[in-house]
XYZ file of C-alpha atoms in Angstrom:
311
model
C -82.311 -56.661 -170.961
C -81.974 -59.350 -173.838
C -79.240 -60.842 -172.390
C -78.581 -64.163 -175.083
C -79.229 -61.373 -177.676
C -76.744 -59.162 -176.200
C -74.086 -62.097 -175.543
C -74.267 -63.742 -178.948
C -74.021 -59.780 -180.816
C -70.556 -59.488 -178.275
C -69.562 -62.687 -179.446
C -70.006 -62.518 -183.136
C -68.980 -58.667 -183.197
C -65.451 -59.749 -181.602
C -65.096 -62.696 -183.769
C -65.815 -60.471 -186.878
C -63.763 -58.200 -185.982
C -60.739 -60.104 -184.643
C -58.876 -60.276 -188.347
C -59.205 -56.352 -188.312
C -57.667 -56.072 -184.774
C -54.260 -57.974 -185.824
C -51.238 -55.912 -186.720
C -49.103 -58.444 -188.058
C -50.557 -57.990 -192.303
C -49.538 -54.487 -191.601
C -46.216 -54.559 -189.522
C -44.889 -57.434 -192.329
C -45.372 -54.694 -194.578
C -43.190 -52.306 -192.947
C -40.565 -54.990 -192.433
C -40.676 -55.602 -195.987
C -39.884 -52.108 -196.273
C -36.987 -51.832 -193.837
C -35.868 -54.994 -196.027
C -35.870 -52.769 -199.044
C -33.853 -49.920 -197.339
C -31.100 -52.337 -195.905
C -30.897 -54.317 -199.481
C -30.031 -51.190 -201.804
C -28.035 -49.683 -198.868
C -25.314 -52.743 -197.544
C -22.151 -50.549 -197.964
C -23.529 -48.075 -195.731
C -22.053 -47.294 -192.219
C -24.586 -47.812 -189.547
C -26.813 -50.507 -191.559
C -26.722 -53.001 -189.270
C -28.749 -49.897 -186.680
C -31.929 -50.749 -189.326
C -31.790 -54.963 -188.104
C -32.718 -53.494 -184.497
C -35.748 -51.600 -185.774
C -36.617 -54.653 -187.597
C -36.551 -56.750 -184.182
C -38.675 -54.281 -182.571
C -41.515 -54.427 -184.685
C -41.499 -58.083 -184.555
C -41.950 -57.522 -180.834
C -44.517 -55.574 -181.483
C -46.202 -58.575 -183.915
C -45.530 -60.890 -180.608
C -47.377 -58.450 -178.178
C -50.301 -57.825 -180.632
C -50.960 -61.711 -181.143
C -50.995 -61.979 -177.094
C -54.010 -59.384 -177.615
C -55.743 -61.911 -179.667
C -55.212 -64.777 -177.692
C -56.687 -63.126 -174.724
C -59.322 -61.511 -177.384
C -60.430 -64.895 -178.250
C -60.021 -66.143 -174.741
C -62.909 -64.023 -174.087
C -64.954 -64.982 -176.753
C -64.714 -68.497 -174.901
C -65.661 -67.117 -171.830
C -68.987 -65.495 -173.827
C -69.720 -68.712 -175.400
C -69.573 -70.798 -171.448
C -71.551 -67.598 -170.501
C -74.380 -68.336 -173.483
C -74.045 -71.778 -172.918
C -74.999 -71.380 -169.027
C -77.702 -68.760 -169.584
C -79.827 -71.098 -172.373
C -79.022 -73.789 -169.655
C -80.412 -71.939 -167.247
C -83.475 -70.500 -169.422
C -84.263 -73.794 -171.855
C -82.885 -76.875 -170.304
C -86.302 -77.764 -167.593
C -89.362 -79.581 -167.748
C -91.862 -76.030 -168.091
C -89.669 -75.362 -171.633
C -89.833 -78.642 -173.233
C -93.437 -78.747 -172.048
C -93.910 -75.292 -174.043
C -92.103 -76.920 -177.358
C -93.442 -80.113 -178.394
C -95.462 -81.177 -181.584
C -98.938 -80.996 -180.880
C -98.158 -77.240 -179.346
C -97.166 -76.358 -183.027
C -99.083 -73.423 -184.485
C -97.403 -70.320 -186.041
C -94.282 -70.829 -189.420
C -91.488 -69.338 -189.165
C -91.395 -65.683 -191.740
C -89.414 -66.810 -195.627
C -89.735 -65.689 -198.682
C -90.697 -66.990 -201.998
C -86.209 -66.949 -203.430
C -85.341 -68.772 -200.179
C -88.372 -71.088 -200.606
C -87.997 -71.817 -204.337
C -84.247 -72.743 -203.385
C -85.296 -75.476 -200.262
C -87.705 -76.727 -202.872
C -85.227 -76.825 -205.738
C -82.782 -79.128 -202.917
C -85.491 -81.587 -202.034
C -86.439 -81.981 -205.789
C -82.696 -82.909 -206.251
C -82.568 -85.147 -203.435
C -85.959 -86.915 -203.933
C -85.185 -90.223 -206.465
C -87.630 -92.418 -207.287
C -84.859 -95.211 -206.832
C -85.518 -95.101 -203.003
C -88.276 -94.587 -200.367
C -88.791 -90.914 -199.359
C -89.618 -89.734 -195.573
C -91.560 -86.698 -194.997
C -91.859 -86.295 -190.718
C -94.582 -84.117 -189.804
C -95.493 -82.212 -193.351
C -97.445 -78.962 -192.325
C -98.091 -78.023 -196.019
C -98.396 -79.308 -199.262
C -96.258 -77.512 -200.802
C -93.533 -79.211 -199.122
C -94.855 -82.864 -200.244
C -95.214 -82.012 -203.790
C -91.454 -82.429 -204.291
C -90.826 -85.485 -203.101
C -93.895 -86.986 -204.775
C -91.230 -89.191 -207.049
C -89.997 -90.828 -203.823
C -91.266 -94.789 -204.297
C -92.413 -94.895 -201.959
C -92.950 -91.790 -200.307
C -93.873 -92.169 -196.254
C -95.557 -89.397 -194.485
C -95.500 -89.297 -190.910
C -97.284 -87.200 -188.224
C -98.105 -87.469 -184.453
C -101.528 -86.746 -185.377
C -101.938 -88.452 -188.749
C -105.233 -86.810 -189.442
C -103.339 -83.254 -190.365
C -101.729 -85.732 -193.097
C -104.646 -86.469 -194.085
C -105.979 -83.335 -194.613
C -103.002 -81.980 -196.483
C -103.242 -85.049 -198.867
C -107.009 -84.645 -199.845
C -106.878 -83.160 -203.105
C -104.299 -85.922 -204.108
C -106.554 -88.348 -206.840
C -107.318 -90.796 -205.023
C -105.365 -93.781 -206.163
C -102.346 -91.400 -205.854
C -103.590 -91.117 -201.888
C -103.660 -94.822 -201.521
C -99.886 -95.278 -202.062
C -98.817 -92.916 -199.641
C -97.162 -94.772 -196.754
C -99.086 -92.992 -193.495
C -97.564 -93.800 -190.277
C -98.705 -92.234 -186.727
C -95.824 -91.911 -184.779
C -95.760 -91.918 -180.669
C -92.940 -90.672 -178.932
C -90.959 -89.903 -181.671
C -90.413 -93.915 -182.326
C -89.553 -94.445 -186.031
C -89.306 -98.367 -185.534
C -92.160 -99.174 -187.530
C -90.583 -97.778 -190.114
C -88.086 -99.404 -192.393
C -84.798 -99.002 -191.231
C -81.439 -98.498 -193.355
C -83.647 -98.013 -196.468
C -84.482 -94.772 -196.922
C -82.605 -92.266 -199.711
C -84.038 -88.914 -198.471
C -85.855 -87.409 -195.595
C -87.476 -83.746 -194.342
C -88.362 -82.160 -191.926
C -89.562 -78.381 -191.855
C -90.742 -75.790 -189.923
C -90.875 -78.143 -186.709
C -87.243 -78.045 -185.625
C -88.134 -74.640 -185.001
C -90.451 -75.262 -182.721
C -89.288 -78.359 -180.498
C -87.648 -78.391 -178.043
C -83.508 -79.635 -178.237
C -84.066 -82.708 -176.075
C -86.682 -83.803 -178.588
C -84.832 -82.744 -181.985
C -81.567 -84.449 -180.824
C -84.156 -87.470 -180.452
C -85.548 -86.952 -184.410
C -82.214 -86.524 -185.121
C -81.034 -89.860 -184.100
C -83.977 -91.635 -185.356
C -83.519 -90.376 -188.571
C -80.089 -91.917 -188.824
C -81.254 -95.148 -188.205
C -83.793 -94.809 -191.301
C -81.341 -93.679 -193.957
C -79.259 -95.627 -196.234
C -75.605 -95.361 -196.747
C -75.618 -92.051 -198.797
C -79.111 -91.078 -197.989
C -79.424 -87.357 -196.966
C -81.859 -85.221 -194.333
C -82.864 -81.867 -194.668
C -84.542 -79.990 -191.777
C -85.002 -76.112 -190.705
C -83.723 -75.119 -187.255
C -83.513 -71.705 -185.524
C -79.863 -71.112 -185.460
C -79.682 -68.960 -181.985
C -75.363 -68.229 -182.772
C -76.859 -65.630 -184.852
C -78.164 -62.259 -183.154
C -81.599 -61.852 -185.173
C -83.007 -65.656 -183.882
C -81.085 -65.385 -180.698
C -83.508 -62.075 -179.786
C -86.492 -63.874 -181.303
C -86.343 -67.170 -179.513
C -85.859 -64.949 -176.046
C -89.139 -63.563 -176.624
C -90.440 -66.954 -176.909
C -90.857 -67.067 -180.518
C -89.686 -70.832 -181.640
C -87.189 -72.887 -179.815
C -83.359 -72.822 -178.786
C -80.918 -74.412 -181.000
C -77.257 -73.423 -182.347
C -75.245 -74.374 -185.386
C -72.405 -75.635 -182.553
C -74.875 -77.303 -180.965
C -75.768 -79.467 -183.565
C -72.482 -79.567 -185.446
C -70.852 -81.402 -182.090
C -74.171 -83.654 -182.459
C -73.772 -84.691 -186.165
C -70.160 -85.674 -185.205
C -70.801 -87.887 -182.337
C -73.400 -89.863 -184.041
C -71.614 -89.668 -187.629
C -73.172 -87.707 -190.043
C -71.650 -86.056 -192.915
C -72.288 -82.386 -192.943
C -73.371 -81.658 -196.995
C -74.218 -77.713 -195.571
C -75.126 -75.510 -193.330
C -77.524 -72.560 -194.667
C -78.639 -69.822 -192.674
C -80.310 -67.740 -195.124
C -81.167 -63.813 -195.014
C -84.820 -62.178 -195.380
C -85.790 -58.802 -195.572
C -87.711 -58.982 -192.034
C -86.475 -57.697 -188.961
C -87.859 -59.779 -186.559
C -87.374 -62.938 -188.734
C -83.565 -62.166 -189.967
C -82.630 -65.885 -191.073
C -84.287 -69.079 -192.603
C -81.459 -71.411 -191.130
C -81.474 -75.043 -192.683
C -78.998 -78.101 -192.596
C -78.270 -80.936 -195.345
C -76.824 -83.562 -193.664
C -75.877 -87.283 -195.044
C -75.061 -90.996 -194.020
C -71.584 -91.669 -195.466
C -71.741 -93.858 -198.194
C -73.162 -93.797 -201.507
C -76.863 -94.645 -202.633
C -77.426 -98.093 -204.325
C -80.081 -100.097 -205.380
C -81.092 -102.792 -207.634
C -84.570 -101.137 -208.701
C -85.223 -101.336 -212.553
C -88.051 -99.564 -212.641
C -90.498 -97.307 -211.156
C -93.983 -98.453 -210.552
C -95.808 -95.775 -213.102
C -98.177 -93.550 -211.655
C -99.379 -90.029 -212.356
C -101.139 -87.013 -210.633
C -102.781 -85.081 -212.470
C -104.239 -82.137 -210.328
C -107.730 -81.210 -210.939
């Protein structure tokens, strides 16, 4: 039995359903009618008889909204229920041992629309007016965007798979790149409070929540007022990567989860995305854009000029 699958489809099937189970658009309606009978008919004997049919189906309005409430009672029930069972199945040491960098291999399933969009967003939010972060690129078609980013800081655990992915850069292009090896997820080296955009894909996905919650937070200490992160997530309040993550494809994480995060450390939620593909094992691409409130600033003139030319 897929039992988070079969929890979060309950949940969301209630909650999608909920609007359809209330009475009240419809019994208004009939009110409005009775209105209508007892306006064109005041001078009639026994009028007042149509006020009591009035009151009783505003009793039944009252008795159909207790439904709800104990409707969506039960839908927080469900929700302590998921909560508890992804306690019980992702919150221990054998997990987090199972979902950590270095354990990365497979990318999550896209497609070339959703991809061209993500792309399209980091090309907007990469500004050669501010340092760019890239944590843990895993292709190069993710760096190409931010390319304008001055500078643009590329960061790995392993900082020879940067290396790699860089290689066809010219050369001179290669020796401006900013490349930082980072242990235990410590971003102090870094520049902090100085950097207008960073990304991270397709490793959310894969890490465990202890250690994304950690990214998370390190992050905010590297942007700017007004500087923006972008990273992919599997987004497990949704049935499709709820019954992929319980076969142990990717990690646990939840748009709630990290909505109650981004509040208690203070980021500005810009959106949430979970996009749809045509597979049926991999139903969503689910990404965030969050922000440091504030707006961007700086006193740079100019951009140092530089240009790759691919050969």
């Amino acid at each position: 039995m897929r039992k988070l699958y079969d929890l979060v489809k309950l949940r969301n099937t209630l909650l999608d359903k909920m609007h359809s189970l209330s009475l009240a658009p419809d019994i208004q309606g009939k009110i409005e009618i009775l209105n209508s009978i007892v306006d064109h008919n005041k001078t009639v004997d026994n009028i007042d008889l149509i006020e009591n049919f009035k009151n009783d189906f505003d009793r039944l309005v009252v008795e159909n909204q207790k439904i709800i409430n104990s409707l969506n009672t039960t839908v927080n029930i469900i929700n302590q229920d998921i909560d508890n069972y992804a306690l019980e199945l992702f919150d221990n040491d054998d997990y987090r041992e199972k979902f950590k960098e270095e354990l990365i291999r497979q990318s999550p399933y896209s497609s070339p629309e959703i991809e061209n969009w993500v792309i399209a967003k980091i090309t907007q939010y990469s500004d050669w007016h501010y340092p760019a972060l890239q944590i843990n690129p895993r292709s190069k078609k993710w760096i190409d965007p931010m390319v304008v980013g001055d500078p643009l800081y590329l960061t790995h655990s392993d900082i020879t798979v940067v290396k790699d992915l860089i290689k066809s850069y010219p050369e001179l292009y290669q020796s401006r790149l900013r490349l930082y090896e980072i242990v235990d997820r410590d971003f102090s080296k870094l520049p902090q409070n100085q950097f207008g955009f960073v990304l991270c894909w397709d490793n959310f996905n894969y890490l465990s929540l202890d250690k994304i919650e950690k990214y998370i937070r390190e992050v905010w200490k590297l942007l700017r007022a007004g500087g923006n992160f972008i990273f992919s997530y599997n987004n497990c309040d949704l049935e499709g990567p709820a019954n992929r993550i319980e076969k142990g494809s990717g990690s646990y994480a939840s748009s709630d989860i990290l909505i109650k995060l981004f509040d208690d450390i203070g980021y500005e939620i810009v959106a949430l995305h979970d996009d749809k593909t045509d597979d049926v094992f991999n139903t969503h691409v689910s990404w965030v854009e969050i922000k440091k409130p504030g707006n961007l600033k700086t006193v740079k003139a100019a951009q140092s000029i530089a240009q790759i030319i691919q050969k």
